[in-house]
Structure formats: structure tokens, C-alpha cells
PDB file of C-alpha atoms in Angstrom:
ATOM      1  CA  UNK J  70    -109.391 -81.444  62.119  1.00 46.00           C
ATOM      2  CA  UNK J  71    -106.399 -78.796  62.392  1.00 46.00           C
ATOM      3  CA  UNK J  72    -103.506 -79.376  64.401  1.00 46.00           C
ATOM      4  CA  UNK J  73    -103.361 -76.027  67.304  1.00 41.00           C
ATOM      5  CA  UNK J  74    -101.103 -74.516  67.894  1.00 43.00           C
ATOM      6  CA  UNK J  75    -100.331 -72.918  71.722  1.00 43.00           C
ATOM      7  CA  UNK J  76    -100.154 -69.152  71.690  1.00 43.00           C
ATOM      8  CA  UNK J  77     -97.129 -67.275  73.189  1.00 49.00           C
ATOM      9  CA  UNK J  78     -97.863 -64.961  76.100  1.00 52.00           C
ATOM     10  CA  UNK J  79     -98.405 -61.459  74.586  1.00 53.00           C
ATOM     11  CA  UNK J  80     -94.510 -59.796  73.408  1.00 52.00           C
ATOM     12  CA  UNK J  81     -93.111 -63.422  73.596  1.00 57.00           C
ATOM     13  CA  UNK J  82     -91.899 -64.434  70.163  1.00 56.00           C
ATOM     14  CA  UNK J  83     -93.687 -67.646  68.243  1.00 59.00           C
ATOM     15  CA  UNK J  84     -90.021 -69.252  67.805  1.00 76.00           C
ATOM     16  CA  UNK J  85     -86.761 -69.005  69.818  1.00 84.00           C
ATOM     17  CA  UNK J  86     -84.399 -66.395  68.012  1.00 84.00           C
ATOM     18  CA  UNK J  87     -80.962 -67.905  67.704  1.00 87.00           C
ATOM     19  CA  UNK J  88     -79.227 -66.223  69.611  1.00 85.00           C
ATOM     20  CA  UNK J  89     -81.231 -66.734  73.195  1.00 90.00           C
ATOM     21  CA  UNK J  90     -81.829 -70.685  71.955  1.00 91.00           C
ATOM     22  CA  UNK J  91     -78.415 -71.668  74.398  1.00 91.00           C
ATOM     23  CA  UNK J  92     -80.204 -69.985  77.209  1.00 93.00           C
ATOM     24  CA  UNK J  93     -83.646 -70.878  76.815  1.00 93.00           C
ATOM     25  CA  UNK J  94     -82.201 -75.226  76.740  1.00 93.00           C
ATOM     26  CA  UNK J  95     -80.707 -73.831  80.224  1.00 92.00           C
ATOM     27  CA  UNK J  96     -83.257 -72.182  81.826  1.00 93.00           C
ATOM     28  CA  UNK J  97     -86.780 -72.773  79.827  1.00 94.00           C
ATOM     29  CA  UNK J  98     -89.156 -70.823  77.658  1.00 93.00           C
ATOM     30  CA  UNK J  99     -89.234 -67.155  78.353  1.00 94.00           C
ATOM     31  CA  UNK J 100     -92.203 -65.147  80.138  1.00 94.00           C
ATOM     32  CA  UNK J 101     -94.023 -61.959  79.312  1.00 92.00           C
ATOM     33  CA  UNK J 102     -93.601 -59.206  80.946  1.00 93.00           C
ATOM     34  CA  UNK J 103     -97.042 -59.278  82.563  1.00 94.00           C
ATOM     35  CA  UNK J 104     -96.849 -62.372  83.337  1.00 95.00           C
ATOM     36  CA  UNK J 105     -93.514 -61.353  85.347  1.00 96.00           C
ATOM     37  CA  UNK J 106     -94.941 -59.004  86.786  1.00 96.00           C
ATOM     38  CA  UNK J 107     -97.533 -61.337  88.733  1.00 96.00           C
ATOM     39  CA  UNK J 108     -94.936 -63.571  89.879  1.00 97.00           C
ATOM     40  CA  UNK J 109     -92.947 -60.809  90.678  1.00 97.00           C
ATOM     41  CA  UNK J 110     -92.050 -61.902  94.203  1.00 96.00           C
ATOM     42  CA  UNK J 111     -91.334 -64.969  93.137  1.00 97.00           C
ATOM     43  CA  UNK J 112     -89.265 -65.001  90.394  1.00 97.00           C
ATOM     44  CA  UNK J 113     -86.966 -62.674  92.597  1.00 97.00           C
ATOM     45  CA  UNK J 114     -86.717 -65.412  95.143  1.00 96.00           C
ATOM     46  CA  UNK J 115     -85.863 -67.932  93.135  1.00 96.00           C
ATOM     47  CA  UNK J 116     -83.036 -65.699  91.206  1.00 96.00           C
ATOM     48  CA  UNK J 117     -81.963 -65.388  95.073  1.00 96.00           C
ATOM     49  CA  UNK J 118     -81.561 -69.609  95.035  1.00 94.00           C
ATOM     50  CA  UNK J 119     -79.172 -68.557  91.420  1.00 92.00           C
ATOM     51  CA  UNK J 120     -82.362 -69.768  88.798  1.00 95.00           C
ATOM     52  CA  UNK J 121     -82.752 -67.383  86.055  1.00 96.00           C
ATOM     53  CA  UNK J 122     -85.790 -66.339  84.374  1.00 97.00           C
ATOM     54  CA  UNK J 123     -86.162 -64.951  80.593  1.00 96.00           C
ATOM     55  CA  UNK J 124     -88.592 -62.409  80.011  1.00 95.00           C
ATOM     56  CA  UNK J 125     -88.557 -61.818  76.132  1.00 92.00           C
ATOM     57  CA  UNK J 126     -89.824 -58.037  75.403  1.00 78.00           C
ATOM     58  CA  UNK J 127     -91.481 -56.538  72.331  1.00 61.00           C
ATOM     59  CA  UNK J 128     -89.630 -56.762  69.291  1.00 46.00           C
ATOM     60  CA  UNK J 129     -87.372 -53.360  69.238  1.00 46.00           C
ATOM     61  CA  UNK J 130     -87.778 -51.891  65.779  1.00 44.00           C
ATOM     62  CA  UNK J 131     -84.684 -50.021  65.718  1.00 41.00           C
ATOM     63  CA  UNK J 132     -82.784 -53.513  65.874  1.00 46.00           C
ATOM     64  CA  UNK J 133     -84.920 -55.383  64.416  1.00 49.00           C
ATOM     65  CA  UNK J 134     -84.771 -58.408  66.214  1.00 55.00           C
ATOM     66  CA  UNK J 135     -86.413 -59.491  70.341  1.00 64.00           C
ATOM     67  CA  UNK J 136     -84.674 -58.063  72.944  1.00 83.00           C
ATOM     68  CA  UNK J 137     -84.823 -59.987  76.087  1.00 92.00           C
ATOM     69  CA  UNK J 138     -84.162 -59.567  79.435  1.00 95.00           C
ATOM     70  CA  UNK J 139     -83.153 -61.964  82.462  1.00 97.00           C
ATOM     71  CA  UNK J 140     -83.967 -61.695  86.586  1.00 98.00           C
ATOM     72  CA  UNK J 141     -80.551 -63.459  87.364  1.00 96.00           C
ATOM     73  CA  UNK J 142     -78.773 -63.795  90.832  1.00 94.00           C
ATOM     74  CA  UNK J 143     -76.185 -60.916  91.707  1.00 91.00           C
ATOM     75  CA  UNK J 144     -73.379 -62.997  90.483  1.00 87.00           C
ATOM     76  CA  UNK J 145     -74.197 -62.242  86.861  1.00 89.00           C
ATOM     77  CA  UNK J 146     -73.451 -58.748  87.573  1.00 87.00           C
ATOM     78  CA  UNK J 147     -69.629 -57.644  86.876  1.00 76.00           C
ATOM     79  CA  UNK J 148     -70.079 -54.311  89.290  1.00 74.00           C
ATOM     80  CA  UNK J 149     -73.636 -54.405  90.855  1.00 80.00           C
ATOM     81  CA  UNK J 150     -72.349 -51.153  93.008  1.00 77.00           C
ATOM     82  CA  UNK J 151     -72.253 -49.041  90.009  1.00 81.00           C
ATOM     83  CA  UNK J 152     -75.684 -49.650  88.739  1.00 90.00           C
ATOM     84  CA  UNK J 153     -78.895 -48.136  89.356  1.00 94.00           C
ATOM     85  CA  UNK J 154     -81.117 -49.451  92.185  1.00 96.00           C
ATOM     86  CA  UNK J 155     -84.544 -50.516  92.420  1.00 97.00           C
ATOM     87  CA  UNK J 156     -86.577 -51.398  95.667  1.00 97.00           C
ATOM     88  CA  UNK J 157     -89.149 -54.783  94.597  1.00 96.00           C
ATOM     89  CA  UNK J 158     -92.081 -52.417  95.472  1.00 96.00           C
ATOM     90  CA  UNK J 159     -90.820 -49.208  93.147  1.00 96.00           C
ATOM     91  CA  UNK J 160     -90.162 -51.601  90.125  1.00 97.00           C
ATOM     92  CA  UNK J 161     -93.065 -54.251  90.071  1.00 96.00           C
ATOM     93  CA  UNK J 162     -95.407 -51.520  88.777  1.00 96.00           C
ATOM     94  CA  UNK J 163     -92.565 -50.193  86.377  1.00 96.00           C
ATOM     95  CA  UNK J 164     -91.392 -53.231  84.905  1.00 95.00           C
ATOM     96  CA  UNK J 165     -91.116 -52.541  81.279  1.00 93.00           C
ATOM     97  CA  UNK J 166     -89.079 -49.787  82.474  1.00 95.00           C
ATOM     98  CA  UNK J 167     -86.774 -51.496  84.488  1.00 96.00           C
ATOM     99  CA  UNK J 168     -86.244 -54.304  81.485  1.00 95.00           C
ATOM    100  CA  UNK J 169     -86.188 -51.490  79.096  1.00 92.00           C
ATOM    101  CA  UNK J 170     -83.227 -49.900  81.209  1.00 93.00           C
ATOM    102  CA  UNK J 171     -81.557 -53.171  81.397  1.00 93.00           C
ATOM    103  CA  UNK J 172     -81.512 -54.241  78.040  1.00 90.00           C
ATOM    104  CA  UNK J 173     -81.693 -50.552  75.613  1.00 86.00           C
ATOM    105  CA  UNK J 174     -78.787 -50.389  73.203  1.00 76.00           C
ATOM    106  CA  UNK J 175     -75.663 -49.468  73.569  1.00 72.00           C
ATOM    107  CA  UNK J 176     -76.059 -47.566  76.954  1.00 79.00           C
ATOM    108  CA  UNK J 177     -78.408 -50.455  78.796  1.00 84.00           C
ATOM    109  CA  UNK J 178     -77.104 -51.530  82.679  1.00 89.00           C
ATOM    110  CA  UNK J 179     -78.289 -54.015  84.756  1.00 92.00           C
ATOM    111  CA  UNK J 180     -80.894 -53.212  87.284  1.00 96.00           C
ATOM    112  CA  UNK J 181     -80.000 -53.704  91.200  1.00 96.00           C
ATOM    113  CA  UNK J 182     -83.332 -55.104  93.384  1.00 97.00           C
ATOM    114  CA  UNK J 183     -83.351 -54.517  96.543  1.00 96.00           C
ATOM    115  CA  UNK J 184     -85.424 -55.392  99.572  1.00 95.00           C
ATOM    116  CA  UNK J 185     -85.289 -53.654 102.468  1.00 94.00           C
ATOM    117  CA  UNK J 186     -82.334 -51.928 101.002  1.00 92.00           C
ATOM    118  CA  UNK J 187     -80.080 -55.321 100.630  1.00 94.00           C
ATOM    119  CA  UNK J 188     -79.432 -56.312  97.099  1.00 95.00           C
ATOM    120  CA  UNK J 189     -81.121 -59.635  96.184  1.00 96.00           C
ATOM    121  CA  UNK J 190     -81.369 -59.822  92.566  1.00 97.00           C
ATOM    122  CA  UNK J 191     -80.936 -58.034  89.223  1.00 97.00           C
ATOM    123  CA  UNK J 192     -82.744 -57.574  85.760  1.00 97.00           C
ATOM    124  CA  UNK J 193     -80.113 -58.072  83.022  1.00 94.00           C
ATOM    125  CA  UNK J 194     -80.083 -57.879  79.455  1.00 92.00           C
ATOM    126  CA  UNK J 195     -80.236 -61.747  78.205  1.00 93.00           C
ATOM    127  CA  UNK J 196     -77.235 -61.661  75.876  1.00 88.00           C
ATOM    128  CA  UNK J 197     -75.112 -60.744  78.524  1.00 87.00           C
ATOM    129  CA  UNK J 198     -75.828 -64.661  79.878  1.00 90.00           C
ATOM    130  CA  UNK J 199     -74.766 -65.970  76.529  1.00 86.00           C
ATOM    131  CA  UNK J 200     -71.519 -68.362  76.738  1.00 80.00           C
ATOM    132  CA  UNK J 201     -70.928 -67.275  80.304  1.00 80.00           C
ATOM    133  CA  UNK J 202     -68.006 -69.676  81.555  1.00 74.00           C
ATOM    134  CA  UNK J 203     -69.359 -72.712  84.721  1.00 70.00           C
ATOM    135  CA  UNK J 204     -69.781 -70.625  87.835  1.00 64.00           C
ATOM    136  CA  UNK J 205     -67.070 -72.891  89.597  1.00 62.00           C
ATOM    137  CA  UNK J 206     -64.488 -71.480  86.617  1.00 79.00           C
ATOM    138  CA  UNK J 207     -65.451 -68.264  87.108  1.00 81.00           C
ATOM    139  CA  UNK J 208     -62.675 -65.545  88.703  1.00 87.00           C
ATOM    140  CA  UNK J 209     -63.968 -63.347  91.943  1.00 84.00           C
ATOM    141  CA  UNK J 210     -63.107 -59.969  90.885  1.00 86.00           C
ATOM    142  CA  UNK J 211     -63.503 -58.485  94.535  1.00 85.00           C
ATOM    143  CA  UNK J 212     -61.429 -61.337  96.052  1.00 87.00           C
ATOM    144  CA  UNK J 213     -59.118 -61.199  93.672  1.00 92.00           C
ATOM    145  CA  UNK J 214     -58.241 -58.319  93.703  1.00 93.00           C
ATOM    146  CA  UNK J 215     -57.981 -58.474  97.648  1.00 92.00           C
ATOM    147  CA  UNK J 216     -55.426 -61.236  97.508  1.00 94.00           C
ATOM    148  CA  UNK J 217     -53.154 -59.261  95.414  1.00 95.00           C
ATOM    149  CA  UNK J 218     -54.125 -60.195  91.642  1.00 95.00           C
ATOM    150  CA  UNK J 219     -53.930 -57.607  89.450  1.00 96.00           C
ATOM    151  CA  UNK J 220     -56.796 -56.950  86.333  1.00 95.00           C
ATOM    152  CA  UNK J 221     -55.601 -55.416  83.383  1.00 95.00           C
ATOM    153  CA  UNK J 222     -58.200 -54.207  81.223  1.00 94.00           C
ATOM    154  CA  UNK J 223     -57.579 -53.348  77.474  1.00 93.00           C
ATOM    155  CA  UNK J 224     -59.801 -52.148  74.358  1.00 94.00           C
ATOM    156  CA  UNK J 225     -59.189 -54.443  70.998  1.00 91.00           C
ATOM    157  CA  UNK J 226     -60.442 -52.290  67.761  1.00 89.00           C
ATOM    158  CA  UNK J 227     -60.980 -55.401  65.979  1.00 84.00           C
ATOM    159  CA  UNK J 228     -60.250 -56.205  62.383  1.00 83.00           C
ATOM    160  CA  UNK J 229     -61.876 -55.629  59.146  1.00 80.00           C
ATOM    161  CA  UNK J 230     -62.921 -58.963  57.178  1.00 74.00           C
ATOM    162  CA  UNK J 231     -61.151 -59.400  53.645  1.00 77.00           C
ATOM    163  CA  UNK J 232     -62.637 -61.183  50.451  1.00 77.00           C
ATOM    164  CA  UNK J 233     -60.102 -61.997  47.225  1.00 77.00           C
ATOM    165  CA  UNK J 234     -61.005 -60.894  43.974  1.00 77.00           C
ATOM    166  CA  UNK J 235     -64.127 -63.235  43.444  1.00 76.00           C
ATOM    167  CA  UNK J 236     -65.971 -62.167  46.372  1.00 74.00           C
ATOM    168  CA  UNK J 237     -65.279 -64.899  48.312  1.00 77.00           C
ATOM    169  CA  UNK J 238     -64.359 -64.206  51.936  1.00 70.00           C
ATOM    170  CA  UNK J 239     -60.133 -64.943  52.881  1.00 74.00           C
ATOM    171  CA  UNK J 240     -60.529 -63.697  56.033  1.00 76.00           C
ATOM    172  CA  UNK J 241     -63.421 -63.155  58.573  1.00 73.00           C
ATOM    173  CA  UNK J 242     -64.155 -59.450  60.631  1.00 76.00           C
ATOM    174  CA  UNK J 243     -63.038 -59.557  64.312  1.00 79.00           C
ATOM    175  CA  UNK J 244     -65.545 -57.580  65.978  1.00 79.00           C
ATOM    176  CA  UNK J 245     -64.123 -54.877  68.481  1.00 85.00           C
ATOM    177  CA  UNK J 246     -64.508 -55.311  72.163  1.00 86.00           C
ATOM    178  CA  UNK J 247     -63.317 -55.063  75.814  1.00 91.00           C
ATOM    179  CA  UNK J 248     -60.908 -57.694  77.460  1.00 92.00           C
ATOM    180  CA  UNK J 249     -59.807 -58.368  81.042  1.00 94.00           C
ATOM    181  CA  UNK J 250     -56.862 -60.192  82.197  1.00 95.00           C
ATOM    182  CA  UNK J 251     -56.455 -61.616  85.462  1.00 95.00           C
ATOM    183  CA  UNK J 252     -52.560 -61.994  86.645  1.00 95.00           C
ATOM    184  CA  UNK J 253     -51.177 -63.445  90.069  1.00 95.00           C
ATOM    185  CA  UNK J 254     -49.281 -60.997  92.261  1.00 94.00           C
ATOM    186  CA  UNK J 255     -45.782 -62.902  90.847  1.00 94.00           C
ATOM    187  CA  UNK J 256     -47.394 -61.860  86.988  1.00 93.00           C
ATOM    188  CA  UNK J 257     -48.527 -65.163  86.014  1.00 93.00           C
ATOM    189  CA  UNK J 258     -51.274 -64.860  84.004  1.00 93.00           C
ATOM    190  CA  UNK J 259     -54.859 -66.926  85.484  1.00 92.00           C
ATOM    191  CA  UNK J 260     -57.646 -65.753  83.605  1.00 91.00           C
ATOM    192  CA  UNK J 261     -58.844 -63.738  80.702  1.00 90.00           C
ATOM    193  CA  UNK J 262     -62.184 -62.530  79.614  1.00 88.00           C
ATOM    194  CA  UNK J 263     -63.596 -60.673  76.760  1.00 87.00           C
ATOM    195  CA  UNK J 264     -67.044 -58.811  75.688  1.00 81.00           C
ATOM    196  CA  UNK J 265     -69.061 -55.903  74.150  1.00 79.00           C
ATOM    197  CA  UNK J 266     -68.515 -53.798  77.543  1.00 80.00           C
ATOM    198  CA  UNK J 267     -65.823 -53.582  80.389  1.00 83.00           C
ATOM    199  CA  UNK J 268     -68.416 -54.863  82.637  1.00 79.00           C
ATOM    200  CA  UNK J 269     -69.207 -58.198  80.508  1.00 79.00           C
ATOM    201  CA  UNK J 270     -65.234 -59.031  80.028  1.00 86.00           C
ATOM    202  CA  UNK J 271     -65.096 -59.206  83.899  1.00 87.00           C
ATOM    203  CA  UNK J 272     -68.230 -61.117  84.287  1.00 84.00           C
ATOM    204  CA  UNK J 273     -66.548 -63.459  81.684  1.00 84.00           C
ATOM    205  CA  UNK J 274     -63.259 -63.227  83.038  1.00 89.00           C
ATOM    206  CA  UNK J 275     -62.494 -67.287  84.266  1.00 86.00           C
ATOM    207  CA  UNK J 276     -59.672 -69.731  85.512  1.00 85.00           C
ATOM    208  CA  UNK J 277     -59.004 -72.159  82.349  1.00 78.00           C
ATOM    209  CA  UNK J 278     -60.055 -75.731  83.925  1.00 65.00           C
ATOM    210  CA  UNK J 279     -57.051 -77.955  84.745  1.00 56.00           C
ATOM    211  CA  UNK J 280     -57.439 -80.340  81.515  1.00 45.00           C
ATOM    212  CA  UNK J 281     -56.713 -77.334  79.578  1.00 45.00           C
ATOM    213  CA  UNK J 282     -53.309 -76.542  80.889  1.00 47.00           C
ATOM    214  CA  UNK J 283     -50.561 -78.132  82.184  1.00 46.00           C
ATOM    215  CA  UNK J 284     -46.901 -77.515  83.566  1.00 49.00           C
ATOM    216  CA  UNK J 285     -45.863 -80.625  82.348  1.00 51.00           C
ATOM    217  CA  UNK J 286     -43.579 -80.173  78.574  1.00 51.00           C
ATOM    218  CA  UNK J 287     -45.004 -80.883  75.367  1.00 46.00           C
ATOM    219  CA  UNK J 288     -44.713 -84.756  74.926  1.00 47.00           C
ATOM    220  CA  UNK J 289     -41.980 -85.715  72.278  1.00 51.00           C
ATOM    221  CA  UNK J 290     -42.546 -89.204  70.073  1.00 48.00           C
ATOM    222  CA  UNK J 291     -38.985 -89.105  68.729  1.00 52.00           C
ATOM    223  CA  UNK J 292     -37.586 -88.231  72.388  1.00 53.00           C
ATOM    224  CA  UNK J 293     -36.438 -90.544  75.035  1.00 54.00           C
ATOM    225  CA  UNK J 294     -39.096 -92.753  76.299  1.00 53.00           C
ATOM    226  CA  UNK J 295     -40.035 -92.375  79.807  1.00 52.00           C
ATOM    227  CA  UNK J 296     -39.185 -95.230  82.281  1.00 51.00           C
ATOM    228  CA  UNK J 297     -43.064 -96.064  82.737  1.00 53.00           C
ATOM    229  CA  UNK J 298     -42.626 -96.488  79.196  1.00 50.00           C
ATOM    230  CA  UNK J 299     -39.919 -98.789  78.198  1.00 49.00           C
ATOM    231  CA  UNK J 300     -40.800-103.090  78.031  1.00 51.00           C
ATOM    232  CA  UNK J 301     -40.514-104.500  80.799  1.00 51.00           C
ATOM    233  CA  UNK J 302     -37.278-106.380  79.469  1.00 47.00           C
ATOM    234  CA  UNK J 303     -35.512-103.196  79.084  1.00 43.00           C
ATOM    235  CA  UNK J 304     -36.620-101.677  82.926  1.00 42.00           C
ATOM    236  CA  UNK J 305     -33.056-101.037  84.667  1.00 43.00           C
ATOM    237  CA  UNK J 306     -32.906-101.243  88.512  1.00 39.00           C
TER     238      UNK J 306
END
């Protein structure tokens, strides 16, 4: 007898493409879009709680790859008061459009719902979730900014790739992008972020954890031993 095989929901892709694999370990297989749309009210409660649910759309022929979108707490949202607003009623019957809106290249934005006119959620564009820094790293741009940290933000062009006479590639392309830096009101520098928009470097803009700085000077093997160091023979009092 055959092995089966399940069958995605209809506009759900047979495999995982690469690039959503990270997210989908995090947060499981992604829905359809119909199927979001009958669990509407509850998939926006439980992005209120800070789950996250992918809803993979029809394969956009222009890129020629999925494009999916996410129903993700508020947090994942650099600037939620610049971006267009849906009440839960208006957008359950106009989902694709509101995923469409969210995720359409290069000009997508993430869509604000709202119930009873207080933001609760918001449909993002998946790829905007990818390699986001631990939520406890992350830097407050509102509070920051309130406590006297300043944000630079800056444009990199990027850099073209380089191959020697052979073909065979010397240097790799740096794509262009945004960046945000995060400095203390005395200028120290506390954060830094980077992405394809202004509003993903801030979402991505996060405090380095401690083990990967320190004030303390380089250690030197050929320098003077510290005291906790020396045998005990040699340990003056």
C-alpha cells in the first residue's frame, strides 16, 4: 500500500521555504488564510498573550517565492502609530487584504487591530520576525528616548561583491540597508540595529547581553599575573 501523505491547507506550501524554517521551529506550521479567518478571534487573543501565528499566502509570482504573513503582539511593531488601522470586525471579512497590505513588496506596513478602538494586535509580514534579538535584549524605543537616549539613524549603500580572474568570489556583496544606534545621554553607545527598512532596524535595535561585553581590559598572558593568580608560595601579605 502507498505511504499518504497529509495535504497542506489550501495557499500553504508542501515544504517550509528556508527562509521562514527559524520561525516555523518557534512558533509551528503556518495556517491558511481561511483557516485564519475562522479562528479569527482567537488567534488575535492569543497574539495579545505575545504567541505568534504564521499564515503562509499564495505564492506571489512577481517574487517568485511564498510570502507569509504573521498576527504578532504589538511589540513586533517598530512604530504601530504610523500604520494603518483595522477594527477585528472591518478586517475578518478582508483578510487577504489586510495580509496582502502587510506583506506586498517594497511598500508593505504592518496592520494595527483594534478592538473597541485600543490596539491589540498586528498582521506583519513574516520576514520581519526573522533573527529578531530575545525580547528581554530588546531596546524600548519610546522609553528610551524618554530617559534621554538619543537614536541615530543612518542609511548604509552596501557594497558590491568582487570575484578574481577565475570567477571565483574574493569578496561577498553587502546588501544595503537601514541602521539604528542607540546612545546614552553621556554618548555611550548601548545598542545598534540594522534592516531592510527604518522601521525593522528599530524593531531590531537591542542591548548586547552582558557576556558579550565587558569593562574589564583585555587579559594579557605575558603580563603580570594577578594576585588570585600567583602559587600559593609566592602570595605576599
Amino acid at each position: 500500500m502507498d505511504e499518504t501523505t497529509a495535504i497542506p491547507p489550501a495557499g500553504v506550501p508542501a515544504r517550509v521555504p528556508p527562509r521562514y524554517k527559524e520561525l516555523v521551529e518557534q512558533w509551528g506550521a503556518a495556517i491558511g488564510v481561511e483557516e485564519a479567518r475562522n479562528r479569527w478571534g482567537q488567534l488575535v487573543a492569543a497574539a495579545e498573550d505575545g504567541a505568534i501565528t504564521l499564515v503562509a499566502m499564495d505564492t506571489t509570482a512577481s517574487l517568485g517565492y511564498p510570502t507569509w504573513a504573521a498576527i504578532a503582539p504589538l511589540d513586533k511593531v517598530a512604530d504601530p502609530g504610523r500604520c494603518p488601522v483595522w477594527a477585528l470586525t472591518s478586517a475578518r471579512p478582508k483578510l487577504a487584504d489586510v495580509f496582502a497590505d502587510a506583506t506586498r513588496f517594497p511598500d508593505g506596513a504592518p496592520q494595527i487591530l483594534t478592538r473597541h478602538r485600543r490596539p491589540v494586535a498586528a498582521v506583519v509580514a513574516a520576514l520581519t520576525l526573522v533573527d529578531l534579538p530575545p525580547d528581554g535584549e530588546r531596546i524600548a524605543v519610546d522609553a528610551f528616548l524618554r530617559e534621554g537616549g538619543t537614536i541615530t539613524l543612518g542609511f548604509d549603500p552596501g557594497q558590491d561583491g568582487a570575484t578574481d580572474d577565475e570567477g571565483e568570489v574574493i569578496q561577498e556583496p553587502i546588501p544595503e540597508g537601514y541602521f539604528a544606534v542607540a546612545k546614552e545621554p553621556d554618548g555611550r553607545e548601548v545598542g545598534r540595529g540594522e534592516g531592510d527598512s527604518v522601521a525593522e532596524a528599530l524593531l531590531r535595535l537591542w542591548r548586547p547581553p552582558a557576556h558579550l561585553y565587558s569593562d574589564e581590559p583585555p587579559f594579557d598572558p605575558w603580563g603580570k599575573p594577578r594576585p588570585d593568580d600567583l602559587p600559593d608560595s609566592t602570595v605576599q601579605f
